[in-house]
Short mmCIF file of C-alpha atoms in Angstrom, two decimals:
data_model
loop_
_atom_site.label_atom_id
_atom_site.label_comp_id
_atom_site.label_asym_id
_atom_site.label_seq_id
_atom_site.Cartn_x
_atom_site.Cartn_y
_atom_site.Cartn_z
CA LEU A 18 19.01 -74.11 -10.90
CA VAL A 19 18.24 -73.70 -7.17
CA LEU A 20 14.86 -72.92 -5.76
CA LEU A 21 14.32 -72.22 -2.24
CA GLY A 22 12.16 -70.49 0.38
CA LEU A 23 12.47 -66.57 0.22
CA VAL A 24 13.49 -64.65 3.32
CA ALA A 25 13.44 -61.01 4.20
CA PHE A 26 15.93 -58.89 2.56
CA SER A 27 19.39 -58.74 4.46
CA GLU A 28 21.62 -55.76 4.65
CA CYS A 29 24.88 -57.89 4.88
CA ILE A 30 26.04 -56.82 1.40
CA VAL A 31 24.82 -53.41 0.25
CA LYS A 32 21.89 -51.15 0.60
CA ILE A 33 20.64 -50.13 -2.93
CA PRO A 34 18.67 -47.00 -3.70
CA LEU A 35 16.05 -47.96 -6.13
CA ARG A 36 12.82 -46.08 -6.86
CA ARG A 37 9.48 -47.80 -6.94
CA VAL A 38 7.73 -47.22 -10.17
CA LYS A 39 4.96 -49.82 -9.93
CA THR A 40 2.18 -47.28 -9.43
CA MET A 41 3.55 -44.73 -11.83
CA ARG A 42 0.84 -45.77 -14.49
CA ASN A 43 -1.66 -44.49 -12.07
CA THR A 44 -0.49 -41.02 -12.77
CA VAL A 45 1.41 -41.06 -15.92
CA SER A 46 -0.55 -41.84 -19.09
CA GLY A 47 -0.49 -41.05 -22.76
CA LYS A 48 1.94 -42.22 -25.61
CA ASN A 49 5.54 -42.28 -24.65
CA MET A 50 5.04 -40.48 -21.27
CA LEU A 51 6.14 -43.46 -19.14
CA ASN A 52 9.31 -43.85 -20.97
CA ASN A 53 10.04 -40.13 -20.87
CA PHE A 54 9.41 -40.17 -17.19
CA LEU A 55 11.82 -43.17 -16.52
CA LYS A 56 14.47 -41.36 -18.63
CA GLU A 57 14.12 -38.17 -16.77
CA HIS A 58 14.38 -39.90 -13.34
CA ALA A 59 16.54 -42.78 -14.08
CA TYR A 60 19.25 -43.87 -11.68
CA ARG A 61 22.83 -44.57 -12.62
CA LEU A 62 22.53 -48.10 -11.31
CA SER A 63 25.71 -49.48 -12.93
CA GLN A 64 27.80 -47.22 -10.98
CA ILE A 65 26.70 -48.80 -7.78
CA SER A 66 27.45 -52.57 -8.32
CA PHE A 67 29.12 -54.14 -5.52
CA ARG A 68 32.19 -56.55 -6.01
CA GLY A 69 33.43 -58.69 -3.22
CA SER A 70 34.61 -62.19 -2.51
CA ASN A 71 34.86 -62.83 -6.30
CA LEU A 72 31.11 -62.09 -6.42
CA THR A 73 29.63 -59.06 -8.28
CA SER A 74 26.04 -58.12 -7.19
CA HIS A 75 24.27 -55.77 -9.56
CA PRO A 76 21.10 -53.90 -8.86
CA LEU A 77 17.91 -54.40 -10.78
CA ARG A 78 14.95 -51.93 -11.01
CA ASN A 79 11.40 -53.31 -10.55
CA ILE A 80 9.15 -51.73 -13.03
CA ARG A 81 5.37 -52.42 -11.93
CA ASP A 82 6.33 -56.05 -10.88
CA LEU A 83 6.34 -56.60 -14.67
CA PHE A 84 10.01 -56.15 -15.54
CA TYR A 85 13.24 -56.20 -13.68
CA VAL A 86 15.86 -54.15 -15.57
CA GLY A 87 19.66 -53.32 -14.84
CA ASN A 88 21.95 -50.82 -16.70
CA ILE A 89 24.86 -52.07 -18.69
CA THR A 90 27.33 -50.12 -20.93
CA ILE A 91 28.56 -50.93 -24.41
CA GLY A 92 31.39 -49.16 -26.32
CA THR A 93 34.42 -46.80 -25.55
CA PRO A 94 33.44 -44.36 -23.92
CA PRO A 95 30.68 -46.35 -22.38
CA GLN A 96 27.07 -45.68 -23.55
CA GLU A 97 24.54 -46.81 -20.99
CA PHE A 98 21.28 -49.02 -21.52
CA GLN A 99 18.61 -50.52 -19.42
CA VAL A 100 18.16 -54.28 -20.27
CA VAL A 101 16.25 -57.28 -19.00
CA PHE A 102 18.43 -60.01 -17.81
CA ASP A 103 16.64 -62.98 -19.66
CA THR A 104 17.31 -66.80 -18.90
CA GLY A 105 14.98 -67.73 -21.66
CA SER A 106 17.21 -66.48 -24.40
CA SER A 107 20.96 -66.07 -25.08
CA ASP A 108 21.54 -62.77 -27.10
CA LEU A 109 22.27 -59.33 -26.16
CA TRP A 110 20.86 -56.62 -28.29
CA VAL A 111 20.11 -52.93 -28.13
CA PRO A 112 18.54 -50.46 -30.58
CA SER A 113 20.73 -49.06 -33.41
CA ILE A 114 20.81 -45.37 -34.11
CA PHE A 115 19.58 -46.52 -37.72
CA CYS A 116 16.47 -48.08 -36.25
CA ASN A 117 13.42 -45.92 -37.44
CA SER A 118 10.72 -48.08 -35.84
CA SER A 119 8.38 -46.13 -33.40
CA THR A 120 9.71 -48.10 -30.44
CA CYS A 121 13.17 -47.43 -31.07
CA SER A 122 12.55 -43.63 -30.73
CA THR A 123 11.53 -43.93 -27.24
CA HIS A 124 14.71 -45.83 -26.21
CA VAL A 125 18.49 -45.18 -26.02
CA ARG A 126 20.06 -46.12 -29.27
CA PHE A 127 23.62 -47.21 -29.74
CA ARG A 128 25.77 -44.77 -31.60
CA HIS A 129 28.45 -46.77 -33.06
CA LEU A 130 30.58 -43.99 -34.50
CA GLN A 131 31.33 -42.75 -30.99
CA SER A 132 33.04 -45.85 -29.85
CA SER A 133 36.56 -46.51 -30.42
CA THR A 134 36.30 -50.25 -29.90
CA PHE A 135 33.23 -50.91 -32.22
CA ARG A 136 33.86 -53.72 -34.73
CA PRO A 137 31.38 -53.44 -37.72
CA PRO A 138 28.68 -56.12 -38.38
CA ASN A 139 29.40 -59.33 -40.09
CA LYS A 140 25.81 -60.74 -40.30
CA THR A 141 22.19 -60.19 -39.72
CA PHE A 142 19.63 -61.75 -37.50
CA ARG A 143 15.97 -62.06 -36.58
CA ILE A 144 14.50 -63.03 -33.21
CA THR A 145 10.85 -63.53 -32.48
CA TYR A 146 9.71 -63.42 -28.77
CA GLY A 147 6.33 -64.03 -27.25
CA SER A 148 5.77 -60.20 -27.28
CA GLY A 149 7.28 -59.11 -30.46
CA ARG A 150 10.01 -59.46 -33.08
CA ILE A 151 13.29 -57.55 -33.97
CA GLU A 152 15.80 -57.83 -36.73
CA GLY A 153 19.19 -56.16 -37.27
CA VAL A 154 22.90 -56.81 -37.57
CA VAL A 155 25.44 -58.47 -35.21
CA ALA A 156 28.46 -56.24 -34.36
CA HIS A 157 31.25 -56.37 -31.64
CA ASP A 158 32.24 -54.13 -28.82
CA THR A 159 33.09 -53.84 -25.08
CA VAL A 160 30.15 -54.56 -22.78
CA ARG A 161 30.29 -53.79 -19.01
CA ILE A 162 28.06 -54.78 -16.10
CA GLY A 163 29.46 -52.83 -13.29
CA ASP A 164 33.09 -54.07 -13.09
CA LEU A 165 32.61 -57.10 -15.16
CA VAL A 166 34.04 -56.59 -18.70
CA SER A 167 33.64 -58.49 -21.85
CA THR A 168 35.80 -57.34 -24.71
CA ASP A 169 34.90 -57.82 -28.41
CA GLN A 170 31.36 -59.14 -27.23
CA PRO A 171 28.98 -60.01 -30.20
CA PHE A 172 25.72 -58.26 -29.75
CA GLY A 173 22.65 -57.24 -31.85
CA LEU A 174 21.85 -53.82 -33.18
CA SER A 175 18.10 -53.83 -33.93
CA MET A 176 17.13 -52.03 -37.24
CA ALA A 177 13.46 -52.86 -36.88
CA GLU A 178 11.22 -53.62 -33.87
CA SER A 179 7.56 -54.63 -33.61
CA GLY A 180 5.41 -55.48 -30.55
CA PHE A 181 7.49 -53.66 -27.98
CA GLU A 182 5.38 -50.49 -27.60
CA GLY A 183 5.26 -49.02 -24.25
CA ILE A 184 8.10 -51.16 -22.88
CA ALA A 185 10.40 -49.38 -20.23
CA PHE A 186 13.78 -51.06 -21.29
CA ASP A 187 16.11 -50.66 -24.04
CA GLY A 188 17.13 -54.22 -24.88
CA VAL A 189 17.59 -57.75 -23.67
CA LEU A 190 20.73 -59.44 -22.22
CA GLY A 191 20.24 -63.28 -22.64
CA LEU A 192 21.67 -65.76 -20.07
CA SER A 193 20.73 -69.11 -21.47
CA TYR A 194 23.23 -71.58 -23.23
CA PRO A 195 25.23 -70.76 -26.35
CA ASN A 196 22.98 -73.19 -28.56
CA ARG A 197 20.12 -70.87 -28.05
CA SER A 198 21.87 -67.91 -29.82
CA PHE A 199 20.04 -66.63 -32.73
CA PHE A 200 23.48 -64.94 -33.67
CA GLY A 201 25.48 -68.35 -33.46
CA ALA A 202 27.59 -66.22 -31.16
CA ILE A 203 29.27 -66.59 -27.78
CA PRO A 204 26.79 -65.20 -25.08
CA PHE A 205 27.85 -62.56 -22.66
CA PHE A 206 28.10 -64.84 -19.64
CA ASP A 207 30.12 -67.49 -21.57
CA LYS A 208 32.47 -64.69 -22.52
CA LEU A 209 32.84 -63.91 -18.88
CA LYS A 210 33.48 -67.40 -17.96
CA ASN A 211 36.06 -67.98 -20.97
CA GLN A 212 37.94 -64.86 -19.93
CA GLY A 213 38.20 -65.82 -16.34
CA ALA A 214 36.24 -62.60 -15.23
CA ILE A 215 34.21 -64.79 -12.80
CA SER A 216 35.42 -67.39 -10.24
CA GLU A 217 32.50 -69.68 -10.48
CA PRO A 218 30.15 -70.30 -13.53
CA VAL A 219 27.03 -69.40 -11.61
CA PHE A 220 24.64 -66.35 -11.48
CA ALA A 221 21.52 -65.84 -9.20
CA PHE A 222 18.50 -63.68 -8.95
CA TYR A 223 16.77 -61.99 -6.01
CA LEU A 224 13.47 -60.26 -7.32
CA SER A 225 11.57 -58.09 -4.85
CA LYS A 226 7.95 -57.47 -4.90
CA ASP A 227 6.55 -53.89 -4.75
CA LYS A 228 9.63 -52.53 -3.12
CA GLN A 229 11.75 -49.41 -3.80
CA GLU A 230 14.95 -51.41 -3.49
CA GLY A 231 16.46 -54.80 -3.18
CA SER A 232 16.24 -56.68 -6.62
CA VAL A 233 19.67 -58.03 -7.76
CA VAL A 234 21.43 -60.10 -10.13
CA MET A 235 24.75 -61.62 -9.00
CA PHE A 236 27.55 -63.21 -10.90
CA GLY A 237 30.26 -65.53 -9.98
CA GLY A 238 28.78 -66.86 -6.79
CA VAL A 239 25.87 -66.72 -4.35
CA ASP A 240 25.20 -64.19 -1.73
CA HIS A 241 23.80 -66.19 1.19
CA CYS A 242 22.41 -63.17 2.77
CA TYR A 243 19.41 -63.37 0.45
CA TYR A 244 18.05 -66.57 1.63
CA LYS A 245 17.64 -69.03 4.64
CA GLY A 246 17.68 -72.85 4.69
CA GLU A 247 19.09 -75.21 2.08
CA LEU A 248 19.59 -74.77 -1.62
CA ASN A 249 17.44 -77.29 -3.33
CA TRP A 250 19.35 -78.22 -6.46
CA VAL A 251 17.21 -79.24 -9.53
CA PRO A 252 18.97 -80.94 -12.45
CA LEU A 253 18.31 -79.59 -15.92
CA ILE A 254 16.47 -81.96 -18.39
CA GLN A 255 19.55 -81.37 -20.55
CA ALA A 256 22.26 -78.92 -20.87
CA GLY A 257 21.10 -76.28 -23.45
CA ASP A 258 18.42 -74.27 -21.59
CA TRP A 259 17.06 -73.76 -18.20
CA SER A 260 14.23 -76.25 -18.43
CA ILE A 261 13.53 -78.76 -15.56
CA HIS A 262 11.07 -81.49 -14.87
CA MET A 263 8.09 -80.46 -12.88
CA ASP A 264 6.26 -83.23 -10.98
CA ARG A 265 2.63 -81.71 -10.95
CA ILE A 266 0.72 -78.53 -10.19
CA SER A 267 -2.05 -78.72 -7.51
CA MET A 268 -4.46 -76.86 -5.52
CA LYS A 269 -6.37 -77.98 -2.30
CA ARG A 270 -4.69 -81.33 -2.61
CA LYS A 271 -6.08 -81.95 -6.14
CA VAL A 272 -3.72 -82.20 -9.24
CA ILE A 273 -4.98 -79.46 -11.68
CA ALA A 274 -2.28 -79.57 -14.40
CA CYS A 275 0.96 -81.21 -15.34
CA SER A 276 -0.67 -84.54 -14.02
CA ASP A 277 1.88 -86.88 -15.71
CA GLY A 278 4.90 -84.67 -15.12
CA CYS A 279 5.87 -81.85 -17.54
CA GLU A 280 8.70 -79.48 -18.46
CA ALA A 281 9.04 -76.03 -16.96
CA LEU A 282 11.34 -73.31 -18.20
CA VAL A 283 12.66 -71.04 -15.36
CA ASP A 284 12.39 -67.74 -17.19
CA THR A 285 13.31 -64.41 -15.73
CA GLY A 286 12.22 -62.78 -19.03
CA THR A 287 8.63 -63.71 -18.55
CA SER A 288 6.60 -61.75 -16.23
CA HIS A 289 3.68 -64.25 -15.66
CA ILE A 290 3.26 -67.97 -15.43
CA GLN A 291 2.62 -69.47 -18.65
CA GLY A 292 1.18 -72.73 -19.93
CA PRO A 293 -1.06 -74.54 -22.31
CA GLY A 294 -4.27 -72.71 -23.22
CA ARG A 295 -6.61 -75.58 -22.14
CA LEU A 296 -4.93 -75.95 -18.60
CA VAL A 297 -4.63 -72.21 -18.05
CA ASN A 298 -8.23 -71.76 -18.72
CA TYR A 299 -9.03 -74.52 -16.32
CA ILE A 300 -7.04 -72.68 -13.45
CA GLN A 301 -8.78 -69.43 -14.40
CA LYS A 302 -12.06 -71.17 -13.88
CA LEU A 303 -11.04 -72.69 -10.55
CA ILE A 304 -10.19 -69.49 -9.22
CA GLY A 305 -13.32 -67.64 -10.52
CA ALA A 306 -11.38 -65.42 -13.01
CA THR A 307 -13.41 -64.07 -16.00
CA PRO A 308 -12.01 -62.68 -19.08
CA ARG A 309 -12.06 -59.04 -19.84
CA GLY A 310 -9.84 -57.88 -22.89
CA SER A 311 -6.55 -59.44 -22.69
CA LYS A 312 -6.71 -60.27 -18.92
CA HIS A 313 -8.65 -62.54 -16.46
CA TYR A 314 -10.19 -60.70 -13.51
CA VAL A 315 -11.24 -61.48 -10.02
CA SER A 316 -12.90 -59.49 -7.26
CA CYS A 317 -10.08 -57.92 -5.22
CA SER A 318 -12.23 -58.70 -1.93
CA VAL A 319 -11.63 -62.49 -2.63
CA VAL A 320 -7.80 -62.59 -2.94
CA ASN A 321 -7.28 -63.43 0.68
CA THR A 322 -9.67 -66.40 0.50
CA LEU A 323 -8.32 -67.93 -2.77
CA PRO A 324 -6.11 -71.07 -2.28
CA SER A 325 -2.32 -71.17 -2.99
CA ILE A 326 -1.28 -73.04 -6.14
CA ILE A 327 1.44 -75.56 -5.42
CA PHE A 328 4.17 -76.51 -7.97
CA THR A 329 5.88 -79.68 -7.11
CA ILE A 330 9.50 -79.80 -8.47
CA ASN A 331 12.03 -82.73 -7.70
CA GLY A 332 9.70 -83.74 -4.89
CA ILE A 333 9.42 -80.52 -3.10
CA ASN A 334 6.28 -78.20 -2.99
CA TYR A 335 6.75 -74.61 -3.85
CA PRO A 336 3.32 -72.80 -2.93
CA VAL A 337 2.30 -69.81 -4.86
CA PRO A 338 -0.32 -67.99 -2.81
CA ALA A 339 -3.09 -65.77 -4.27
CA ARG A 340 -1.40 -62.66 -3.19
CA ALA A 341 1.35 -63.45 -5.63
CA TYR A 342 -0.47 -64.80 -8.67
CA ILE A 343 -3.09 -61.88 -8.61
CA LEU A 344 -1.91 -58.63 -9.46
CA LYS A 345 -3.46 -55.04 -9.92
CA ASP A 346 -3.83 -53.19 -13.12
CA SER A 347 -3.35 -49.48 -13.57
CA LYS A 348 -7.07 -48.94 -12.44
CA GLY A 349 -6.68 -51.00 -9.25
CA ARG A 350 -8.63 -54.06 -10.62
CA CYS A 351 -7.25 -57.58 -9.67
CA TYR A 352 -6.16 -59.82 -12.48
CA ALA A 353 -4.81 -63.50 -12.46
CA THR A 354 -1.08 -63.91 -13.81
CA PHE A 355 -1.76 -67.15 -15.54
CA LYS A 356 -1.50 -66.84 -19.36
CA GLU A 357 -1.57 -69.03 -22.31
CA HIS A 358 1.67 -69.54 -24.27
CA ARG A 359 1.75 -69.68 -28.15
CA LEU A 360 4.06 -72.76 -28.36
CA SER A 361 2.90 -75.66 -30.41
CA SER A 362 4.41 -78.64 -28.54
CA SER A 363 3.75 -82.44 -28.08
CA THR A 364 4.53 -82.15 -24.64
CA GLU A 365 3.26 -79.98 -21.68
CA ILE A 366 5.46 -77.04 -21.17
CA TRP A 367 5.19 -74.28 -18.34
CA PHE A 368 7.07 -71.10 -18.00
CA LEU A 369 7.97 -70.15 -14.34
CA GLY A 370 8.28 -66.33 -14.73
CA ASP A 371 8.73 -63.50 -12.27
CA VAL A 372 5.40 -64.42 -10.56
CA PHE A 373 7.10 -67.49 -9.35
CA LEU A 374 10.72 -66.07 -8.86
CA ARG A 375 9.54 -63.30 -6.72
CA LEU A 376 8.93 -66.09 -4.05
CA TYR A 377 11.98 -68.15 -4.47
CA PHE A 378 15.67 -67.09 -4.72
CA SER A 379 17.15 -68.84 -8.01
CA VAL A 380 20.60 -69.88 -8.82
CA PHE A 381 21.70 -70.95 -12.14
CA ASP A 382 24.70 -73.08 -12.22
CA ARG A 383 26.27 -73.61 -15.57
CA GLY A 384 29.21 -75.68 -14.19
CA ASN A 385 26.84 -78.58 -13.13
CA ASP A 386 23.84 -77.89 -15.42
CA ARG A 387 21.40 -77.45 -12.54
#
């Protein structure tokens, strides 16, 4: 993993036409209307991936600063899906045509009978995420991201989903290690690596904020146009997931969490920054956030006066200013993006999600487990 200071977007690779959809909820409401709008106005992003210097740069779409989705295809001829590229999990799944859950009806579903390269299921699976649960069967088919092709790729076909109501993506593509697979299968990135489709076992993310264009995931190398300065390599705690050691979390030179060091999972599939409930509540109190429903709110007028919260990793400070950890909801109210995770663990664990990764370009190096 690499964390480094973010710089202004550079045009030295490719200009990507993405549509800003952050404020869509202000004008689109009602059951399934957001998903219908996205389908009607979808860009065919997978057709404009850029390949050069053994590097594939694939555009992502920023949805309300909450999700970053990219298009992949499955099958022959290809069927297109919008997925979240998730470093917190290892499996690829999309809805099956046989899924009758209400969430499946609003998403693109895979039609296996239309694919000549489809290989039937040989096992079942169940995955529980922080936001919901899916269960289904594991099949095989050809998966493509731009011009990257994985043949006979294991992937999940969900038959039942719960907890994913109102989400604006079809499925998930996991980018963690093989041992994290619920399928017991070879993940997509490992298949690319094993088939020699990429020159280096590396992928990286640039996540834009509040922009119409710019977010990308890149495979096989790093496009240096997206950052300045040096890459700060951070070793993994152990090969197996993207967890690193964090020194402390501080505000105004006072340690407010992770006082004895802790574990941090760098997770592109998590929208916010998550931690133990007691410590998250303490941070909410320090910034004056008060609970209302499922969120903690602050007055929008104080955002410019709130202090940065500093995450110290491998001896280097990574400030997260208030303009990054405070977002606006659909009614224009300001809320804090610190959330309690539901893990029961004897050690202190934090999830550094998109709130953090929008500020710092991230590189994930499987070859050196860093």
